[in-house]
CSV table of C-alpha atoms in Angstrom, one decimal:
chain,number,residue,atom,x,y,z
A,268,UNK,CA,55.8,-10.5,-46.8
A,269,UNK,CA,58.0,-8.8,-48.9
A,270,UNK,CA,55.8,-8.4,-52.9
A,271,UNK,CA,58.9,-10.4,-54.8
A,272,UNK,CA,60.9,-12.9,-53.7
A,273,UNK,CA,64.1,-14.5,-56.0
A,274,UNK,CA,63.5,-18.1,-56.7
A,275,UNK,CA,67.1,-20.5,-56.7
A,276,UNK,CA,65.3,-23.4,-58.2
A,277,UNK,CA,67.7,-26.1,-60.3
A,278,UNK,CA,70.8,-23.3,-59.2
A,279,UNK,CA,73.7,-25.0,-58.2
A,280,UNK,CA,75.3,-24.2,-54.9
A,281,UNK,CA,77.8,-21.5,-56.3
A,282,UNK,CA,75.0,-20.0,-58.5
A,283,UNK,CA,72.3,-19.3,-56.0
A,284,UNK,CA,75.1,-17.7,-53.3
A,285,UNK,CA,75.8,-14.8,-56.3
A,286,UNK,CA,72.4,-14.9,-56.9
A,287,UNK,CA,71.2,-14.0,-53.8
A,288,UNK,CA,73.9,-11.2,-53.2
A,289,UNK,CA,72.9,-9.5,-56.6
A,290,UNK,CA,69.2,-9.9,-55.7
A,291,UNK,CA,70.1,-8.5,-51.7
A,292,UNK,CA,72.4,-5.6,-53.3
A,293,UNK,CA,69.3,-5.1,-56.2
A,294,UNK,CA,66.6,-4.3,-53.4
A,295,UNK,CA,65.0,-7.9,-52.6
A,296,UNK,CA,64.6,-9.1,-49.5
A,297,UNK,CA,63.2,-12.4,-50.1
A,298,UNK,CA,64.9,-15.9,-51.0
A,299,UNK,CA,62.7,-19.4,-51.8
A,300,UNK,CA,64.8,-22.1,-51.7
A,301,UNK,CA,63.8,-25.9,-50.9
A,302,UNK,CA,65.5,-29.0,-49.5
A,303,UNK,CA,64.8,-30.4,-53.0
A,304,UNK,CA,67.5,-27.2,-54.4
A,305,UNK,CA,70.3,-28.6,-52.7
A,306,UNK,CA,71.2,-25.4,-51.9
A,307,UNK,CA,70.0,-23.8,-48.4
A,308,UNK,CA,73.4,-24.0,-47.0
A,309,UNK,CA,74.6,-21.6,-49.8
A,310,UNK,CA,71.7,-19.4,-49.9
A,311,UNK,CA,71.8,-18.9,-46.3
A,312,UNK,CA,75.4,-17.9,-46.1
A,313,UNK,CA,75.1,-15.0,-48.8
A,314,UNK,CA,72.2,-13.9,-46.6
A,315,UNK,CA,74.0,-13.8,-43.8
A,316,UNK,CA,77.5,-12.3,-45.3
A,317,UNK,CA,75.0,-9.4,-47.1
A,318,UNK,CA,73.9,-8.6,-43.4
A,319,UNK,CA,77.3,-9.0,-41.9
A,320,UNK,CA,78.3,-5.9,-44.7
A,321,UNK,CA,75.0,-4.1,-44.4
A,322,UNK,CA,74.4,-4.1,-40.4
A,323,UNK,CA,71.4,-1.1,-41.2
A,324,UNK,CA,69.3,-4.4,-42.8
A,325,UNK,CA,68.5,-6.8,-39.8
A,326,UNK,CA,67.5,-10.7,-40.6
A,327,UNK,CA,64.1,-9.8,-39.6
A,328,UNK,CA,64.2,-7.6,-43.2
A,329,UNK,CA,65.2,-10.7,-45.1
A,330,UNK,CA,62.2,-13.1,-45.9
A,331,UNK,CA,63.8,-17.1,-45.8
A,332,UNK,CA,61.3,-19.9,-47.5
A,333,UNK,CA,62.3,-23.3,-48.1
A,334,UNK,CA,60.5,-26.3,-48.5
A,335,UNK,CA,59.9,-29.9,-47.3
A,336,UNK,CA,61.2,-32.7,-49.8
A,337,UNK,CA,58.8,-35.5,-49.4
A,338,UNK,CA,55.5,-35.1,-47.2
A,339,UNK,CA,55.9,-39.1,-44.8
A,340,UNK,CA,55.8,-39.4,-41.0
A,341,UNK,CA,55.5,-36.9,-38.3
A,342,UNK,CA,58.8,-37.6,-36.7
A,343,UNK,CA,60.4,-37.8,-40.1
A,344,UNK,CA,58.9,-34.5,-41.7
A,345,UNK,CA,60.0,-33.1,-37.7
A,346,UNK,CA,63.3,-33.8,-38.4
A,347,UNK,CA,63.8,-32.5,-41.3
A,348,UNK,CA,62.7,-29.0,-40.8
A,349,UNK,CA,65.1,-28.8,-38.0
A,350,UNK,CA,67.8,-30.0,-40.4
A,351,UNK,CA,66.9,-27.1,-42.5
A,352,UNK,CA,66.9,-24.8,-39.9
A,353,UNK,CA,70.3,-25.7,-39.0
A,354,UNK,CA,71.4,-26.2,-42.5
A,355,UNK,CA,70.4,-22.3,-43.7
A,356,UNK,CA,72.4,-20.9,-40.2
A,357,UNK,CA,69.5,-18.2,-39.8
A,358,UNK,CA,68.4,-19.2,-36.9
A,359,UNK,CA,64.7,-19.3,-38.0
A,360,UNK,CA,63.1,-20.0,-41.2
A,361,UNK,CA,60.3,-17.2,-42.4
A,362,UNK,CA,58.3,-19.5,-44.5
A,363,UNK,CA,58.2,-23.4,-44.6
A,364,UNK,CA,56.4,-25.0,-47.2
A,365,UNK,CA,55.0,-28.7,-47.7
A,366,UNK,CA,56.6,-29.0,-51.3
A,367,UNK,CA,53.7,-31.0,-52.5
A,368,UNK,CA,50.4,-32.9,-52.3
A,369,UNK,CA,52.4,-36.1,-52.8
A,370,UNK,CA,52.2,-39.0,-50.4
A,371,UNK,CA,49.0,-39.3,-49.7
A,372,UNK,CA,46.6,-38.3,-47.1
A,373,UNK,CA,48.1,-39.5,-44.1
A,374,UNK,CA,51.6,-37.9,-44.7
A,375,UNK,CA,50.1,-34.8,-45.8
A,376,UNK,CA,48.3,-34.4,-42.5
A,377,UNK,CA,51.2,-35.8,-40.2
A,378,UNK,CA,53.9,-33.6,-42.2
A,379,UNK,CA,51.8,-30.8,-41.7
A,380,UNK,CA,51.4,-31.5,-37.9
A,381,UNK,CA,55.1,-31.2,-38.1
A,382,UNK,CA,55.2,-27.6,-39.6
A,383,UNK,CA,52.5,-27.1,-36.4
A,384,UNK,CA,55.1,-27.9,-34.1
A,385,UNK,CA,58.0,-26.2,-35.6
A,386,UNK,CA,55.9,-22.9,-35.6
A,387,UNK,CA,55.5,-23.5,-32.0
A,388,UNK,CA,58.7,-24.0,-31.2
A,389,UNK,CA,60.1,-20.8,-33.0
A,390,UNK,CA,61.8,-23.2,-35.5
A,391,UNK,CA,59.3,-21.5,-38.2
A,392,UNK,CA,57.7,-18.5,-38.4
A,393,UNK,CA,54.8,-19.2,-41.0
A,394,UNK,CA,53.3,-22.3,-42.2
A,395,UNK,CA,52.4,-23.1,-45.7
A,396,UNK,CA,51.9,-25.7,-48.6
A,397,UNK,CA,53.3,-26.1,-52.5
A,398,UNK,CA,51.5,-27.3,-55.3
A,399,UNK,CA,48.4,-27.9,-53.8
A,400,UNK,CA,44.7,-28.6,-55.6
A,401,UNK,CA,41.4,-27.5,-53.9
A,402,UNK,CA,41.1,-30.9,-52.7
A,403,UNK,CA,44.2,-31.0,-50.6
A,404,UNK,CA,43.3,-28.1,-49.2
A,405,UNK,CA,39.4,-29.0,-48.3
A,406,UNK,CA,41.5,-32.0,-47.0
A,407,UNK,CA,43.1,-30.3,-44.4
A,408,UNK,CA,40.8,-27.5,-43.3
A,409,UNK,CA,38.7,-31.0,-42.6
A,410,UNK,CA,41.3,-32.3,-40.3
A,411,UNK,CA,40.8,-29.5,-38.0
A,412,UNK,CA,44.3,-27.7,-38.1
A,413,UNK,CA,45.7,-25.4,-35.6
A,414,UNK,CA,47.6,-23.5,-38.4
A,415,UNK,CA,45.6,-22.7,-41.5
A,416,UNK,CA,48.5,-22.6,-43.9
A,417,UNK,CA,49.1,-19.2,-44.8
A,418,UNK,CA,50.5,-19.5,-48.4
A,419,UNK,CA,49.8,-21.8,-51.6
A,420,UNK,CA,52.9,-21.9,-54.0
A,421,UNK,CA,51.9,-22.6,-57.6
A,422,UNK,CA,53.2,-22.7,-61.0
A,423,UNK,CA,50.8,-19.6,-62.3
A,424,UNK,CA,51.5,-16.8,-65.6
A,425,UNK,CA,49.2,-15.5,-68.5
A,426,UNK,CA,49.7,-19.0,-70.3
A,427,UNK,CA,48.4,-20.9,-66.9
A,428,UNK,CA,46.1,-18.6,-65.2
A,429,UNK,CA,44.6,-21.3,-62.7
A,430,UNK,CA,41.8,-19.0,-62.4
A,431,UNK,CA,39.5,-21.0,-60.4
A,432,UNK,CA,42.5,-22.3,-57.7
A,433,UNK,CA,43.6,-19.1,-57.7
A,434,UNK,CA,40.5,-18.2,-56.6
A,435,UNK,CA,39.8,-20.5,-53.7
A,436,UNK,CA,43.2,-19.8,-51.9
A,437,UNK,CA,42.2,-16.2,-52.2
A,438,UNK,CA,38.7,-16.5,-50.6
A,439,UNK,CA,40.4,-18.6,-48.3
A,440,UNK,CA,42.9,-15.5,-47.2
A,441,UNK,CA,45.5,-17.9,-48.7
A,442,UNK,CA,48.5,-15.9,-50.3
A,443,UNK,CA,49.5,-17.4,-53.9
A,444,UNK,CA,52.7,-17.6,-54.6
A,445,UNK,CA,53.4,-17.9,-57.9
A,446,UNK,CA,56.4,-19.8,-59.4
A,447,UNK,CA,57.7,-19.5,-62.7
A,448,UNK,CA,56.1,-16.2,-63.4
A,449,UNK,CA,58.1,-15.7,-66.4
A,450,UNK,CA,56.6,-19.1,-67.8
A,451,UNK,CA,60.6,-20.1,-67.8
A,452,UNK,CA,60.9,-18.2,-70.8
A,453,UNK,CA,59.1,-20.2,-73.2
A,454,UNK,CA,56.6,-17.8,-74.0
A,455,UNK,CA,59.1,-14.2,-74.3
A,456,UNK,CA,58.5,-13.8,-78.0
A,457,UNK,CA,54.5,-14.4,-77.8
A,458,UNK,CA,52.7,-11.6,-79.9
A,459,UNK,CA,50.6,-10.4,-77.1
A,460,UNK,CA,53.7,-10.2,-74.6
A,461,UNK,CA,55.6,-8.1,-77.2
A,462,UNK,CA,53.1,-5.9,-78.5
A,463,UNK,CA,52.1,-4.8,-74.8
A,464,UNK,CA,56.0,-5.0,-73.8
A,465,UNK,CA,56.4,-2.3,-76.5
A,466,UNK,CA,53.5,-0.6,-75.0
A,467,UNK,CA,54.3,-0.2,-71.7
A,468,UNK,CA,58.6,0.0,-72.6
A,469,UNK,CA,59.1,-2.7,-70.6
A,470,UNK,CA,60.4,-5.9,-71.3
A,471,UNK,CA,58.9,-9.4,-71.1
A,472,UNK,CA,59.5,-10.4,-68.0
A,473,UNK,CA,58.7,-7.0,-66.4
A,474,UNK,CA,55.5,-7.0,-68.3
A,475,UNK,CA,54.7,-10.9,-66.8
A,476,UNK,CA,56.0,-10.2,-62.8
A,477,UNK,CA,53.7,-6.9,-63.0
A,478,UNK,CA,50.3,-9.1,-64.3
A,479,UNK,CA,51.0,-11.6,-60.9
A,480,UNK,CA,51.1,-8.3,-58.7
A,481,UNK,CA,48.4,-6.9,-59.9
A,482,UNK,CA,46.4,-10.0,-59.7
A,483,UNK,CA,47.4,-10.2,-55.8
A,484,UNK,CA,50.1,-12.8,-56.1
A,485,UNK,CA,53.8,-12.8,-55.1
A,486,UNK,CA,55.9,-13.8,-57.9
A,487,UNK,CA,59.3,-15.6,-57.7
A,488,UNK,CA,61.4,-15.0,-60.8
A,489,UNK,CA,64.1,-16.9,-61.2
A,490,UNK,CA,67.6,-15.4,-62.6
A,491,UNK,CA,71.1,-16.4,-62.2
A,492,UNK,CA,72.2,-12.9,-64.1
A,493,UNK,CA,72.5,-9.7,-62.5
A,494,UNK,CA,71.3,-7.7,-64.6
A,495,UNK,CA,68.0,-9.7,-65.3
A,496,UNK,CA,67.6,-9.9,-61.5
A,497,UNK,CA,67.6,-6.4,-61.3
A,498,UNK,CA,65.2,-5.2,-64.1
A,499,UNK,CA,63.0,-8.2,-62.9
A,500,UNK,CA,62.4,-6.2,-59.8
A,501,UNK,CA,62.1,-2.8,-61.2
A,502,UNK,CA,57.9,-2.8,-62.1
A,503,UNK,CA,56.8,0.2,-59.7
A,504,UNK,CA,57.2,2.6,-62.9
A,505,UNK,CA,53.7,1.5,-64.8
A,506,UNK,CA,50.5,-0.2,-64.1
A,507,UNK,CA,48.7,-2.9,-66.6
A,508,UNK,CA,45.3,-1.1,-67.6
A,509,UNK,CA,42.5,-3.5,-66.6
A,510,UNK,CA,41.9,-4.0,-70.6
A,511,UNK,CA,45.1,-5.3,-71.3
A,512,UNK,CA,44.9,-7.6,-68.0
A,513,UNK,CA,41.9,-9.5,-69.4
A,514,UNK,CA,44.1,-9.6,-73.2
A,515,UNK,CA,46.8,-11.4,-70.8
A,516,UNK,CA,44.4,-13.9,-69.4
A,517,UNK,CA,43.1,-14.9,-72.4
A,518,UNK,CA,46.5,-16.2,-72.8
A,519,UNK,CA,45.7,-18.8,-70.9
A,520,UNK,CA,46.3,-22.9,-72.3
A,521,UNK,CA,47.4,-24.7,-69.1
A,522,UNK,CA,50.9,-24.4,-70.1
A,523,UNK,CA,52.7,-26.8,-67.3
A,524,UNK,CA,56.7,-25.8,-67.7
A,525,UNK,CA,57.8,-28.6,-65.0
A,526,UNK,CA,55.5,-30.7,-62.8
A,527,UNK,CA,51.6,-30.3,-61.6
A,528,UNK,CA,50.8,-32.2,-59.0
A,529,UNK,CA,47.8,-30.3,-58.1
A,530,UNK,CA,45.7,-33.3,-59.0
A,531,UNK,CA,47.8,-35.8,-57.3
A,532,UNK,CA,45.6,-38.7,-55.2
């Protein structure tokens, strides 16, 4: 899995296709989208016109996730992973997620017997959840899955460290994806950001995208603007001294910048 993947959340359809083809032409080769975005259709197109110009990259390179709307029925939750298949035109999708706990038990555990299936029929390659508390997760281990669901997507950055969920998906050998990285800019301008910014002669956002590396977690900053989208990616050229780490998590004050339904019944 590819260390940083460009997220198209709350793009429009046109915006996330010249998104995509400045993050493909920058170096990524990962894309999270969702059926909640509206935009798979678009996002799968500028994949497929940047392999169509660049036959050396093959869609194995390319890393596709998208994401269930609403966790409800098996047959329902069946159907629409096959929609997204077909609606992305990739002819497989790399990583499907269950977008969120929400629906209660019995949906979560029929919608993820869904993503069983689709794995098994070659409709998805890997099998994972959104937005999901330790709960949900004892939940399904408890059911007995034939797929342990490889990833957890959460919101996670200095200012909401989620240390001890965090922790749990990791002992779990669950990968943590974490979604606004760049704490959707609210926090650029923080003292501690700028002063180790300055430090390292990086900028914010590089300084934020190189703490969720190094704490093992795949970040999925979000840009519409090329050039951001490209210094976003470039964080190979210094390393966060383990001093300066611990200074970022203290940063920590559960700052939510869009929903948390980690604790959701």
């Amino acid at each position: 899995m590819p260390h940083i993947h460009l997220g198209v959340y709350l793009m429009s359809g046109g915006e996330a296709s010249k998104a995509v083809t400045y993050a493909l032409e920058a170096g990524y080769r990962a894309v999270d989208s969702a059926q909640m975005y509206h935009n798979e259709k678009q996002v799968g197109r500028s994949i497929l016109s940047f392999l169509e110009a660049h036959p050396e990259v093959k869609r194995e390179d390319i890393h596709y996730t998208t994401k269930l709307a609403s966790n409800s029925d098996y047959d329902t939750a069946r159907k629409s992973i096959t929609k997204s298949v077909k609606e992305c035109g990739l002819g497989y999708i790399d990583l499907f997620l269950l977008h969120s706990p929400y629906g209660g038990k019995r949906a979560r555990l029929e919608s993820w017997k869904a993503v069983e299936d689709a794995v098994e029929a070659g409709e998805i390659r890997i099998g994972g959840v959104s937005n999901y508390g330790e709960k949900h997760l004892d939940e399904l281990f408890s059911s007995n899955p034939r797929l342990k669901p490889a990833v957890n997507q959460i919101e996670v950055h200095p200012f909401n460290t989620r240390t001890t969920l965090t922790s749990y998906c990791q002992s779990h050998d669950i990968f943590v994806e974490a979604y606004a990285p760049l704490a959707r800019a609210y926090k650029m301008k923080d003292p501690t950001i700028l002063a180790l910014a300055k430090k390292y002669n990086c900028t914010s956002a590089q300084l934020m995208v190189r703490w969720s590396l190094q704490h093992g977690y795949v970040p999925l900053p979000k840009s519409v603007n090329k050039s951001r989208i490209e210094e976003n990616a470039k964080i190979e050229g210094f390393e966060i001294k383990e001093d300066d780490m611990q200074r970022m998590d203290k940063l920590d004050e559960y700052l939510v910048t869009d929903w948390d339904p980690v604790d959701a019944p």
